[in-house]
Short mmCIF file of C-alpha atoms in Angstrom, two decimals:
data_model
loop_
_atom_site.label_atom_id
_atom_site.label_comp_id
_atom_site.label_asym_id
_atom_site.label_seq_id
_atom_site.Cartn_x
_atom_site.Cartn_y
_atom_site.Cartn_z
CA MET A 748 0.00 -0.02 0.02
CA ASN A 749 2.77 2.24 0.74
CA ASN A 750 4.13 1.92 -2.89
CA ARG A 751 0.98 3.12 -4.70
CA PRO A 752 0.91 6.51 -3.64
CA ARG A 753 4.59 6.80 -4.77
CA ARG A 754 3.66 5.43 -8.17
CA ARG A 755 0.69 7.99 -8.47
CA ARG A 756 2.88 10.92 -7.57
CA ARG A 757 5.55 9.78 -10.13
CA SER A 758 2.89 9.52 -12.84
CA GLY A 759 1.52 13.17 -12.16
CA MET A 760 5.07 14.54 -12.32
CA MET A 761 5.65 13.00 -15.65
CA LEU A 762 2.35 14.66 -16.90
CA ASN A 763 3.35 18.05 -15.67
CA ASN A 764 6.74 17.87 -17.41
CA GLN A 765 4.94 17.00 -20.77
CA THR A 766 2.65 20.01 -20.28
CA LEU A 767 5.48 22.34 -19.62
CA LEU A 768 7.38 21.11 -22.70
CA THR A 769 4.23 21.85 -24.73
CA LEU A 770 3.88 25.30 -23.33
CA VAL A 771 7.56 26.13 -23.89
CA GLY A 772 7.20 25.14 -27.60
CA ILE A 773 4.12 27.33 -27.92
CA LEU A 774 5.80 30.32 -26.32
CA SER A 775 8.95 29.86 -28.39
CA ALA A 776 6.73 29.84 -31.61
CA VAL A 777 4.95 33.05 -30.45
CA LEU A 778 8.39 34.69 -29.64
CA VAL A 779 9.66 33.96 -33.06
CA VAL A 780 6.62 35.44 -34.60
CA LEU A 781 7.04 38.52 -32.40
CA LEU A 782 10.71 38.90 -33.42
CA VAL A 783 9.99 38.76 -37.14
CA ILE A 784 7.13 41.50 -36.76
CA CYS A 785 9.45 43.65 -34.64
CA GLY A 786 12.14 43.36 -37.03
CA SER A 787 10.00 44.50 -39.87
CA ILE A 788 8.62 47.51 -37.82
CA VAL A 789 12.19 48.51 -37.09
CA ASN A 790 13.25 48.33 -40.82
CA HIS A 791 10.46 50.36 -41.84
CA ASP A 792 10.77 53.12 -39.29
CA ALA A 793 14.44 53.45 -39.76
CA ASN A 794 14.05 54.19 -43.50
CA ASP A 795 10.75 56.07 -43.56
CA PRO A 796 11.24 59.34 -45.44
CA SER A 797 8.63 60.99 -43.22
CA ASP A 798 10.84 60.46 -40.07
CA ASN A 799 11.50 63.89 -38.53
CA ALA A 800 14.80 62.90 -37.00
CA LEU A 801 16.36 62.16 -40.39
CA ASN A 802 14.64 65.01 -42.39
CA SER A 803 14.73 67.94 -39.93
CA GLY A 804 17.83 69.69 -41.26
CA THR A 805 19.65 69.10 -37.90
CA PRO A 806 23.37 68.59 -37.87
CA GLY A 807 24.42 65.09 -39.23
CA SER A 808 21.26 64.72 -41.34
CA SER A 809 21.71 63.38 -44.80
CA ALA A 810 18.26 63.28 -46.23
CA GLY A 811 17.76 65.55 -49.26
CA THR A 812 21.38 66.64 -49.48
CA SER A 813 24.42 65.04 -51.24
CA GLU A 814 27.82 64.81 -49.72
CA SER A 815 28.93 67.71 -51.83
CA GLY A 816 26.28 69.83 -50.20
CA SER A 817 24.00 69.89 -53.37
CA GLU A 818 20.35 69.01 -53.00
CA THR A 819 19.02 65.62 -54.33
CA SER A 820 15.60 64.49 -55.04
CA GLY A 821 15.02 63.46 -51.40
CA SER A 822 14.01 59.80 -52.09
CA VAL A 823 15.22 57.07 -49.72
CA VAL A 824 15.82 53.48 -50.66
CA THR A 825 14.39 50.88 -48.14
CA PRO A 826 16.72 47.88 -47.78
CA PRO A 827 15.27 44.44 -48.47
CA SER A 828 13.40 42.48 -45.67
CA SER A 829 16.38 40.04 -45.45
CA SER A 830 18.64 42.88 -44.15
CA VAL A 831 19.81 43.00 -40.66
CA ALA A 832 17.38 45.17 -38.56
CA THR A 833 18.72 48.69 -37.97
CA PRO A 834 18.62 49.94 -34.32
CA PRO A 835 16.12 52.58 -33.42
CA PRO A 836 17.35 56.10 -34.18
CA SER A 837 17.49 56.92 -30.61
CA THR A 838 20.22 54.45 -30.09
CA VAL A 839 22.38 56.12 -33.03
CA PRO A 840 25.20 58.26 -31.45
CA PRO A 841 24.41 61.83 -32.59
CA THR A 842 26.69 63.31 -35.24
CA THR A 843 27.62 67.11 -35.61
CA VAL A 844 28.99 69.18 -38.36
CA PRO A 845 32.54 70.37 -37.39
CA GLN A 846 32.62 73.99 -36.52
CA LEU A 847 35.26 76.42 -37.62
CA PRO A 848 37.44 78.13 -35.03
CA VAL A 849 35.97 81.54 -33.77
CA THR A 850 39.35 83.17 -34.62
CA PRO A 851 40.63 81.90 -38.05
CA SER A 852 44.33 81.35 -38.55
CA GLY A 853 46.53 83.62 -40.91
CA GLY A 854 45.58 87.00 -42.31
CA ASN A 855 45.12 89.89 -39.74
CA TYR A 856 42.73 88.09 -37.48
CA ILE A 857 42.67 89.02 -33.75
CA ASN A 858 41.26 86.97 -30.95
CA VAL A 859 38.54 88.96 -29.33
CA GLY A 860 36.41 86.07 -28.13
CA SER A 861 32.73 85.55 -29.28
CA GLY A 862 29.34 86.59 -28.20
CA TYR A 863 29.74 90.36 -28.48
CA ILE A 864 29.15 92.03 -31.78
CA ALA A 865 29.96 95.45 -33.20
CA GLU A 866 27.77 96.86 -36.13
CA VAL A 867 28.57 99.79 -38.40
CA ILE A 868 25.72 102.39 -38.22
CA GLN A 869 27.18 105.12 -40.47
CA ALA A 870 27.55 105.14 -44.28
CA ASN A 871 31.28 104.74 -44.17
CA VAL A 872 33.45 104.03 -41.18
CA GLU A 873 37.25 104.51 -41.28
CA THR A 874 39.39 101.72 -40.15
CA PHE A 875 42.90 101.50 -38.45
CA ASP A 876 45.24 98.72 -37.93
CA GLY A 877 43.97 96.41 -35.10
CA ASP A 878 47.21 95.67 -33.57
CA THR A 879 48.10 99.39 -32.73
CA TYR A 880 46.66 101.99 -30.47
CA ASP A 881 47.51 105.23 -32.46
CA ASP A 882 45.25 107.52 -34.42
CA TYR A 883 47.10 107.46 -37.74
CA SER A 884 45.06 107.27 -40.85
CA HIS A 885 46.56 105.29 -43.76
CA PRO A 886 45.31 105.32 -47.38
CA THR A 887 46.17 101.63 -47.35
CA ASN A 888 43.26 101.02 -44.91
CA ASN A 889 39.74 100.81 -46.16
CA TYR A 890 36.35 101.79 -45.03
CA LEU A 891 33.59 99.47 -43.94
CA PRO A 892 30.10 100.07 -45.23
CA GLU A 893 27.04 100.51 -42.97
CA GLY A 894 25.57 97.22 -41.86
CA THR A 895 28.91 95.41 -41.45
CA VAL A 896 28.95 93.15 -38.32
CA ASP A 897 31.78 91.29 -36.60
CA TYR A 898 32.83 90.02 -33.19
CA CYS A 899 34.48 92.74 -31.14
CA ASP A 900 36.63 93.04 -27.92
CA LYS A 901 34.36 94.08 -25.15
CA GLU A 902 37.16 96.24 -23.77
CA LEU A 903 37.57 99.53 -25.70
CA VAL A 904 40.91 100.79 -27.06
CA TYR A 905 41.69 104.34 -25.73
CA GLY A 906 43.54 106.82 -27.79
CA SER A 907 44.13 110.54 -27.23
CA ASN A 908 40.49 111.72 -26.47
CA THR A 909 39.36 108.87 -28.73
CA LYS A 910 37.53 105.46 -28.25
CA TYR A 911 38.02 102.66 -30.65
CA VAL A 912 36.40 99.24 -30.98
CA LYS A 913 38.75 96.32 -31.79
CA LEU A 914 37.21 93.80 -34.49
CA ARG A 915 38.10 90.10 -34.90
CA SER A 916 38.95 90.84 -38.61
CA GLY A 917 41.87 92.93 -37.48
CA HIS A 918 40.27 96.31 -38.04
CA ARG A 919 39.94 98.91 -35.52
CA VAL A 920 37.12 101.53 -35.77
CA TYR A 921 35.98 104.67 -34.02
CA LEU A 922 33.31 104.06 -31.39
CA GLU A 923 32.06 107.51 -31.99
CA LYS A 924 33.09 110.69 -33.88
CA LYS A 925 32.99 114.41 -33.09
CA VAL A 926 30.49 116.24 -35.32
CA TYR A 927 30.56 119.93 -35.63
CA PRO A 928 28.31 121.89 -35.89
CA PHE A 929 25.71 119.55 -34.32
CA GLU A 930 22.50 120.11 -36.16
CA THR A 931 21.96 124.04 -35.68
CA GLU A 932 23.92 124.34 -32.50
CA PRO A 933 27.36 125.96 -32.49
CA VAL A 934 28.71 122.92 -30.52
CA SER A 935 30.26 119.62 -31.19
CA ARG A 936 28.70 116.16 -30.31
CA GLN A 937 29.99 112.67 -30.26
CA VAL A 938 27.96 110.61 -32.84
CA ALA A 939 28.05 106.86 -32.80
CA GLU A 940 29.93 105.12 -35.56
CA VAL A 941 29.08 101.61 -34.37
CA LYS A 942 26.72 100.07 -31.81
CA GLN A 943 27.55 96.87 -29.73
CA TYR A 944 25.31 94.00 -28.40
CA ALA A 945 25.34 90.48 -27.51
CA GLY A 946 24.86 87.90 -30.26
CA THR A 947 26.10 85.04 -32.32
CA LEU A 948 27.63 85.17 -35.87
CA PRO A 949 27.88 82.23 -38.41
CA ASP A 950 31.30 80.47 -38.22
CA HIS A 951 32.05 81.24 -41.81
CA ASN A 952 30.97 83.30 -44.60
CA GLU A 953 30.13 82.43 -48.40
CA ILE A 954 30.41 84.80 -51.24
CA GLY A 955 28.75 84.26 -54.73
CA VAL A 956 29.30 86.52 -57.89
CA VAL A 957 26.16 87.85 -59.13
CA SER A 958 27.16 90.36 -61.85
CA LEU A 959 29.50 93.08 -62.99
CA GLU A 960 27.44 95.73 -64.70
CA THR A 961 27.77 99.42 -65.87
CA VAL A 962 25.47 101.58 -63.97
CA GLY A 963 25.71 105.27 -64.99
CA ARG A 964 29.30 106.40 -64.46
CA HIS A 965 30.22 103.27 -62.53
CA SER A 966 31.06 99.53 -62.77
CA VAL A 967 29.16 97.85 -60.06
CA LEU A 968 30.28 94.45 -58.84
CA THR A 969 27.36 92.61 -56.90
CA LEU A 970 27.92 89.79 -54.60
CA ASP A 971 25.78 87.47 -52.60
CA CYS A 972 26.91 86.79 -49.17
CA LEU A 973 25.72 84.80 -46.05
CA TRP A 974 26.18 87.65 -43.72
CA LYS A 975 27.67 91.26 -43.73
CA ALA A 976 31.27 90.41 -42.67
CA PRO A 977 34.24 92.86 -42.93
CA PHE A 978 36.60 92.80 -45.98
CA TYR A 979 40.00 94.29 -47.05
CA PHE A 980 40.33 96.53 -49.93
CA LYS A 981 43.94 96.93 -51.18
CA THR A 982 45.93 97.74 -54.28
CA ASN A 983 49.48 97.12 -55.21
CA GLN A 984 50.38 100.81 -55.31
CA SER A 985 54.07 101.41 -54.84
CA GLY A 986 56.36 104.35 -54.28
CA TYR A 987 55.00 105.86 -51.15
CA ALA A 988 57.40 108.36 -49.68
CA ASN A 989 57.48 107.25 -46.03
CA PRO A 990 54.64 104.94 -45.21
CA ASN A 991 56.07 103.46 -41.94
CA GLY A 992 57.00 106.93 -40.40
CA GLY A 993 54.30 106.83 -37.57
CA SER A 994 53.32 110.24 -36.90
CA GLU A 995 55.76 111.48 -39.60
CA ARG A 996 54.21 109.09 -42.23
CA ASP A 997 54.02 110.41 -45.69
CA TYR A 998 52.10 108.62 -48.40
CA ALA A 999 53.16 111.05 -51.19
CA VAL A 1000 53.36 109.40 -54.63
CA ALA A 1001 54.89 110.39 -58.01
CA GLY A 1002 51.76 108.95 -59.53
CA ASN A 1003 49.00 106.31 -59.55
CA ASN A 1004 50.72 103.01 -60.68
CA ALA A 1005 48.53 100.27 -59.25
CA THR A 1006 47.93 97.29 -61.57
CA TYR A 1007 45.34 95.31 -59.61
CA VAL A 1008 42.76 95.54 -56.65
CA ASP A 1009 42.58 92.91 -54.10
CA ILE A 1010 39.40 92.37 -52.18
CA THR A 1011 39.85 89.87 -49.38
CA PHE A 1012 36.56 88.61 -47.85
CA CYS A 1013 36.90 87.74 -44.12
CA TYR A 1014 35.81 84.20 -42.95
CA THR A 1015 34.89 83.20 -46.45
CA THR A 1016 35.28 79.51 -47.06
CA VAL A 1017 33.08 79.16 -50.10
CA PHE A 1018 33.59 81.36 -53.15
CA THR A 1019 31.34 80.65 -56.21
CA GLY A 1020 30.79 82.10 -59.71
CA ASN A 1021 33.14 83.99 -62.07
CA VAL A 1022 33.56 87.75 -62.66
CA SER A 1023 32.86 88.04 -66.52
CA ILE A 1024 34.68 91.05 -67.82
CA PRO A 1025 34.01 92.27 -71.36
CA ALA A 1026 36.92 92.82 -73.73
CA ASN A 1027 36.25 96.67 -73.78
CA HIS A 1028 35.63 97.18 -70.08
CA PRO A 1029 36.91 100.60 -69.03
CA LEU A 1030 38.68 99.48 -65.82
CA PHE A 1031 39.33 95.91 -65.72
CA LYS A 1032 40.83 93.25 -68.05
CA SER A 1033 40.69 90.07 -65.92
CA ALA A 1034 39.67 88.63 -62.58
CA GLN A 1035 41.42 85.89 -60.31
CA VAL A 1036 40.07 84.25 -57.26
CA ILE A 1037 42.79 83.22 -54.67
CA LYS A 1038 42.16 80.79 -51.84
CA ASN A 1039 43.95 81.80 -48.68
CA GLU A 1040 44.51 79.95 -45.52
CA SER A 1041 41.31 80.97 -43.96
CA ASP A 1042 39.44 83.26 -46.65
CA TYR A 1043 39.36 84.16 -50.33
CA THR A 1044 40.62 87.17 -52.32
CA LEU A 1045 39.20 88.38 -55.53
CA ARG A 1046 41.96 90.12 -57.55
CA LEU A 1047 40.78 92.49 -60.21
CA HIS A 1048 43.50 93.27 -62.78
CA LEU A 1049 43.33 96.84 -64.12
CA ARG A 1050 43.32 97.48 -67.86
CA LYS A 1051 46.07 99.93 -67.56
CA ALA A 1052 48.42 100.87 -64.64
CA GLY A 1053 46.77 103.61 -62.40
CA SER A 1054 43.18 103.17 -63.83
CA LEU A 1055 41.62 103.13 -60.43
CA TYR A 1056 39.67 106.39 -60.03
CA GLY A 1057 37.62 105.77 -56.78
CA TRP A 1058 35.43 103.11 -55.23
CA HIS A 1059 32.70 102.81 -52.67
CA ALA A 1060 31.05 99.74 -50.93
CA TYR A 1061 27.57 99.29 -49.70
CA TYR A 1062 24.83 96.69 -49.16
CA ASN A 1063 21.77 97.02 -51.34
CA ASP A 1064 18.22 96.46 -50.48
CA ASN A 1065 18.62 92.64 -51.14
CA GLY A 1066 21.45 92.42 -48.64
CA GLN A 1067 24.06 91.97 -51.41
CA LEU A 1068 27.51 93.44 -51.07
CA CYS A 1069 28.14 95.90 -53.90
CA PHE A 1070 31.37 97.44 -54.92
CA GLN A 1071 30.99 100.76 -56.94
CA PHE A 1072 34.00 101.54 -59.09
CA LEU A 1073 34.23 104.97 -60.85
CA ASN A 1074 34.79 104.73 -64.60
CA PRO A 1075 36.88 107.54 -66.22
CA ALA A 1076 34.79 110.31 -67.28
CA LYS A 1077 34.74 111.05 -70.88
CA ALA A 1078 36.39 114.37 -71.88
CA ALA A 1079 37.40 115.45 -75.48
CA ALA A 1080 39.44 118.21 -76.87
CA ALA A 1081 37.50 121.45 -77.74
CA ASP A 1082 38.02 124.91 -79.21
CA ASN A 1083 37.70 127.00 -76.10
CA LYS A 1084 40.23 128.66 -73.69
CA TYR A 1085 40.50 125.37 -71.68
CA GLY A 1086 40.78 123.12 -74.74
CA ALA A 1087 38.38 120.63 -73.22
CA ASP A 1088 34.70 119.62 -73.51
CA LEU A 1089 33.48 118.43 -70.12
CA SER A 1090 29.96 117.57 -71.12
CA GLY A 1091 28.75 114.70 -69.12
CA VAL A 1092 31.22 115.28 -66.23
CA THR A 1093 30.13 115.86 -62.74
CA VAL A 1094 32.13 118.00 -60.41
CA MET A 1095 31.34 118.48 -56.67
CA ILE A 1096 32.70 121.47 -54.86
CA ASP A 1097 32.85 121.04 -51.20
CA VAL A 1098 32.45 124.66 -49.86
CA GLY A 1099 34.09 124.78 -46.52
CA HIS A 1100 32.44 125.95 -43.26
CA GLY A 1101 29.20 127.85 -43.33
CA GLY A 1102 26.38 129.28 -41.14
CA ILE A 1103 27.27 129.24 -37.40
CA ASP A 1104 30.70 127.60 -38.52
CA GLY A 1105 32.22 130.63 -39.88
CA GLY A 1106 35.81 129.33 -40.05
CA ALA A 1107 38.89 131.52 -39.70
CA VAL A 1108 38.07 135.14 -39.28
CA ALA A 1109 40.25 138.23 -40.47
CA TYR A 1110 40.02 141.92 -40.23
CA ARG A 1111 41.18 144.17 -43.16
CA CYS A 1112 41.70 147.90 -43.72
CA ALA A 1113 40.93 148.40 -47.48
CA ASP A 1114 42.99 151.61 -47.68
CA CYS A 1115 46.16 150.48 -45.94
CA LYS A 1116 45.75 146.79 -47.27
CA LEU A 1117 46.65 145.64 -43.85
CA CYS A 1118 45.03 142.68 -42.02
CA TRP A 1119 44.54 141.22 -38.43
CA THR A 1120 43.24 137.93 -37.23
CA ASP A 1121 43.07 139.37 -33.61
CA LYS A 1122 40.58 141.94 -33.01
CA LYS A 1123 42.26 143.05 -29.79
CA LYS A 1124 45.00 144.54 -31.83
CA LEU A 1125 42.55 147.04 -33.46
CA THR A 1126 41.75 150.45 -32.14
CA ASN A 1127 38.44 150.19 -30.17
CA LYS A 1128 38.32 146.66 -31.79
CA LYS A 1129 36.84 148.07 -35.03
CA TYR A 1130 39.28 150.74 -36.46
CA CYS A 1131 42.53 150.58 -38.20
CA PRO A 1132 45.44 151.56 -35.96
CA THR A 1133 47.29 153.03 -38.89
CA CYS A 1134 44.74 155.28 -40.65
CA GLY A 1135 41.90 155.02 -38.19
CA LYS A 1136 39.28 153.99 -40.82
CA GLU A 1137 36.81 151.25 -39.84
CA VAL A 1138 38.08 147.82 -40.89
CA GLN A 1139 35.99 145.16 -42.44
CA MET A 1140 35.57 141.57 -41.11
CA HIS A 1141 35.86 138.62 -43.29
CA GLU A 1142 34.75 135.10 -42.50
CA GLU A 1143 36.31 132.16 -44.27
CA ALA A 1144 32.91 130.68 -45.04
CA ASP A 1145 32.08 133.68 -47.18
CA LEU A 1146 35.48 133.78 -49.03
CA ASN A 1147 35.10 130.04 -49.67
CA LEU A 1148 31.63 130.42 -51.22
CA SER A 1149 32.93 133.24 -53.34
CA LEU A 1150 35.80 131.24 -54.99
CA ALA A 1151 33.57 128.21 -55.37
CA ASN A 1152 30.89 130.22 -57.31
CA ALA A 1153 33.64 131.68 -59.44
CA LEU A 1154 34.97 128.21 -60.22
CA LYS A 1155 31.46 126.89 -60.99
CA VAL A 1156 31.02 129.50 -63.74
CA GLU A 1157 34.25 128.43 -65.43
CA LEU A 1158 33.46 124.69 -65.31
CA GLU A 1159 30.09 125.25 -66.63
CA LEU A 1160 31.66 126.96 -69.67
CA MET A 1161 33.14 123.73 -70.60
CA GLY A 1162 29.85 121.81 -70.23
CA ALA A 1163 30.44 120.35 -66.81
CA GLU A 1164 27.65 119.70 -64.22
CA VAL A 1165 28.73 121.51 -61.06
CA ILE A 1166 27.28 120.72 -57.63
CA LEU A 1167 27.96 122.91 -54.62
CA ASN A 1168 27.16 121.17 -51.31
CA ARG A 1169 26.21 124.65 -49.99
CA SER A 1170 25.17 127.56 -52.16
CA ASP A 1171 24.51 129.99 -49.25
CA ASP A 1172 25.64 130.65 -45.61
CA SER A 1173 24.10 127.29 -44.33
CA PRO A 1174 25.92 125.21 -41.77
CA ILE A 1175 26.75 121.69 -43.00
CA ASN A 1176 28.56 119.16 -40.75
CA ILE A 1177 31.10 116.48 -41.59
CA ASN A 1178 28.51 113.64 -41.75
CA ASP A 1179 26.23 115.53 -44.04
CA ARG A 1180 29.17 116.45 -46.36
CA LEU A 1181 30.04 112.82 -46.55
CA ARG A 1182 26.54 111.74 -47.26
CA ASP A 1183 26.37 114.26 -50.06
CA LEU A 1184 29.50 113.03 -51.56
CA VAL A 1185 28.31 109.25 -51.52
CA GLU A 1186 25.04 110.02 -52.82
CA THR A 1187 26.30 112.31 -55.49
CA ALA A 1188 29.19 110.06 -56.53
CA PRO A 1189 30.83 112.68 -58.69
CA ASP A 1190 33.71 112.33 -61.01
CA ILE A 1191 35.94 114.55 -58.84
CA CYS A 1192 35.51 116.48 -55.67
CA VAL A 1193 37.38 119.83 -54.83
CA ALA A 1194 37.22 121.22 -51.43
CA ILE A 1195 37.68 124.90 -51.06
CA HIS A 1196 39.10 126.52 -47.88
CA GLN A 1197 41.36 129.50 -46.67
CA ASN A 1198 44.16 129.10 -44.21
CA SER A 1199 45.26 131.08 -41.28
CA TYR A 1200 48.36 131.19 -38.94
CA ASN A 1201 49.53 133.06 -35.92
CA SER A 1202 52.27 134.91 -38.08
CA ASN A 1203 51.30 137.29 -40.78
CA LYS A 1204 54.64 136.36 -42.75
CA VAL A 1205 53.29 132.86 -43.58
CA GLY A 1206 51.42 132.81 -46.91
CA GLY A 1207 50.80 130.71 -49.97
CA PHE A 1208 48.72 128.12 -51.73
CA ASP A 1209 48.29 124.42 -50.82
CA SER A 1210 46.95 121.62 -53.02
CA MET A 1211 46.50 118.50 -50.95
CA TYR A 1212 45.46 114.92 -51.53
CA TYR A 1213 45.38 111.60 -49.64
CA THR A 1214 44.62 108.82 -52.04
CA PRO A 1215 46.99 107.85 -54.99
CA TRP A 1216 44.16 108.35 -57.51
CA SER A 1217 43.73 111.95 -56.30
CA GLN A 1218 47.31 112.96 -56.81
CA LEU A 1219 47.16 114.04 -60.55
CA LEU A 1220 44.20 116.37 -59.89
CA ALA A 1221 46.01 117.98 -57.01
CA LYS A 1222 49.20 118.31 -59.00
CA ASN A 1223 47.51 119.84 -62.15
CA ILE A 1224 45.64 122.50 -60.10
CA ARG A 1225 48.85 123.40 -58.14
CA GLU A 1226 50.80 123.93 -61.40
CA TYR A 1227 48.30 126.24 -63.00
CA THR A 1228 47.83 128.12 -59.77
CA LYS A 1229 51.58 128.64 -59.54
CA ASP A 1230 51.58 130.23 -63.02
CA THR A 1231 49.15 133.02 -61.92
CA GLY A 1232 51.68 134.73 -59.81
CA VAL A 1233 49.02 135.36 -57.04
CA TYR A 1234 51.02 133.48 -54.46
CA THR A 1235 54.61 133.83 -53.44
CA LYS A 1236 54.63 130.09 -52.72
CA THR A 1237 52.55 127.09 -53.88
CA HIS A 1238 52.78 123.43 -52.43
CA LEU A 1239 51.58 120.07 -53.44
CA LYS A 1240 51.21 117.93 -50.36
CA TRP A 1241 50.03 114.54 -49.21
CA SER A 1242 47.89 115.31 -46.20
CA VAL A 1243 45.60 113.43 -43.56
CA GLY A 1244 44.15 116.45 -42.00
CA TYR A 1245 40.75 116.74 -43.81
CA PHE A 1246 38.30 113.93 -43.50
CA MET A 1247 36.73 114.52 -46.86
CA MET A 1248 40.13 113.82 -48.56
CA ARG A 1249 40.12 110.41 -46.90
CA GLN A 1250 37.03 109.25 -48.73
CA THR A 1251 37.53 106.98 -51.57
CA VAL A 1252 34.53 107.59 -53.78
CA CYS A 1253 36.37 109.66 -56.33
CA PRO A 1254 39.48 111.77 -56.65
CA THR A 1255 38.98 114.29 -53.83
CA ILE A 1256 41.50 117.19 -52.99
CA LEU A 1257 41.64 120.04 -50.59
CA THR A 1258 42.74 123.47 -51.79
CA GLU A 1259 43.98 126.02 -49.10
CA ASN A 1260 43.69 129.31 -51.12
CA GLY A 1261 45.98 131.46 -49.12
CA TYR A 1262 46.37 132.72 -45.44
CA MET A 1263 43.77 135.08 -44.05
CA SER A 1264 46.50 136.12 -41.63
CA ASN A 1265 48.58 137.37 -44.58
CA ALA A 1266 47.80 140.73 -45.94
CA ASP A 1267 48.66 139.88 -49.58
CA ASP A 1268 46.85 136.66 -49.55
CA LEU A 1269 43.85 138.13 -47.91
CA THR A 1270 43.65 140.85 -50.57
CA ALA A 1271 43.74 138.35 -53.24
CA MET A 1272 40.62 136.66 -51.53
CA VAL A 1273 38.53 139.64 -51.51
CA GLU A 1274 39.30 141.48 -54.89
CA GLN A 1275 37.01 139.90 -57.44
CA GLU A 1276 39.52 140.08 -60.18
CA LYS A 1277 42.02 137.88 -58.23
CA VAL A 1278 39.38 135.48 -57.32
CA GLU A 1279 38.32 134.99 -60.88
CA LEU A 1280 42.08 134.49 -61.79
CA LYS A 1281 42.32 131.75 -59.14
CA ALA A 1282 39.14 130.10 -60.46
CA VAL A 1283 40.60 130.03 -64.05
CA ALA A 1284 43.71 128.38 -62.89
CA MET A 1285 41.85 125.67 -61.04
CA ALA A 1286 39.47 125.13 -63.96
CA HIS A 1287 42.50 124.67 -66.11
CA GLY A 1288 43.99 122.06 -63.91
CA ILE A 1289 40.62 120.20 -63.77
CA ALA A 1290 40.36 120.28 -67.59
CA ASP A 1291 43.92 118.82 -68.03
CA TYR A 1292 43.01 116.05 -65.41
CA PHE A 1293 40.10 114.87 -67.43
CA LEU A 1294 41.92 115.08 -70.75
CA ALA A 1295 44.89 113.06 -69.26
CA ILE A 1296 42.88 110.12 -67.99
CA ASN A 1297 41.28 109.82 -71.39
CA LYS A 1298 44.54 109.32 -73.32
#
């Protein structure tokens, strides 16, 4: 009896094992089916074109873009069902596009960090060498147009009474500039040149050539760009007198001899398109793209040495970078006293001072032909100490306008269009003068001023220039003025003192037409016959300039 129960228990255990084996077999079959289904689902999801993770344009995404960066059709090929299942996207290590260094290597780049941006807010902002701290202007430095942005140093650079902002590109610019007169007030005000703010810029730029077209008197090169990055504009002009002389620097030249123009686009890693230059182009004969260590340079070869007459850069309404090059104005020989026909030529006369900014002041006795710049030296501050007669006060602004009007008459006799930036005794500040010059974009600009000194023995005429392409105009005017015999001395000078000369739009010169502190010079300023003689000499110099550039 004791053995039966054991046999029954043994029989039950055998039945249970069979049941378990059956269940294991069923579960295994179900598991296989589930694995097949899951594998199919994974394969489908990993290659579905609608998957946002692969088609969102995030770094590392390849859908819709070929390896070269050009767009493809966007189609995706699904692997056959026998392929090994791809892990879900969430298990794939994320990939990123390598970023370029914030501060590129090579060139003039300076490490100023990132996250802090300077933006140019004036039409043209003068630049200085970023690795220096002086206030020395150089014609080998270029302006940057309104809208230009770059990373900048948060710490300002301080000069003598001047604040600068240092850009990553290697440029240094004014934070603000003194403007006088300020609106209608006889005072000066600091006006911002750039504004600064926190932000992030792209790690590179891309330039694409759109066109080179003739627009009026200019050749305009239009370029697409990713963002408004700085650039460098240089020529291979040679023969400067003393370019490395610091405060004693002298960029005087014997003539304009540049044979090409280099425009280096900062941070540019992609340059596309070609500059197509017609065989009869008035300025350029060929173009060359040069890849540098961290950017690109566009080299424009001039058709003849010295055939750069002015340039200006700006961003158009489409955000494209435009370089406006001045074509040589057409002039022909004519049967008149100047031997020139200037029909179609536009001349701007920059009339110095005006309104509440009267400029230098002198007092003159018409009978004694004596003059004084210090009113305290007069009898009762209004009478000549020699003859006792009442003296007449002369302001430079009035004398400038008198000569400007006389020159306008002579130029119009040759058919030129003449624009005076003031035609009455109205004030005009330096920013307004610059804006007029840029908007007018004339063939030349002649600034008219009178000089003064603390000694009445100093006198004479100065014809001054800043850019190499202004030298010939200044030289011609000086030579004809010398022949008049009005002045005891005449000079041709390279000068940095007047901001209008430092513009690059066109040949721009400054004439100092005698010293108001010198009795003989002042007499030549107020006697109409002498004024007209000066105007004729200047008109001759201008006529010869236009005839020369057309040879």
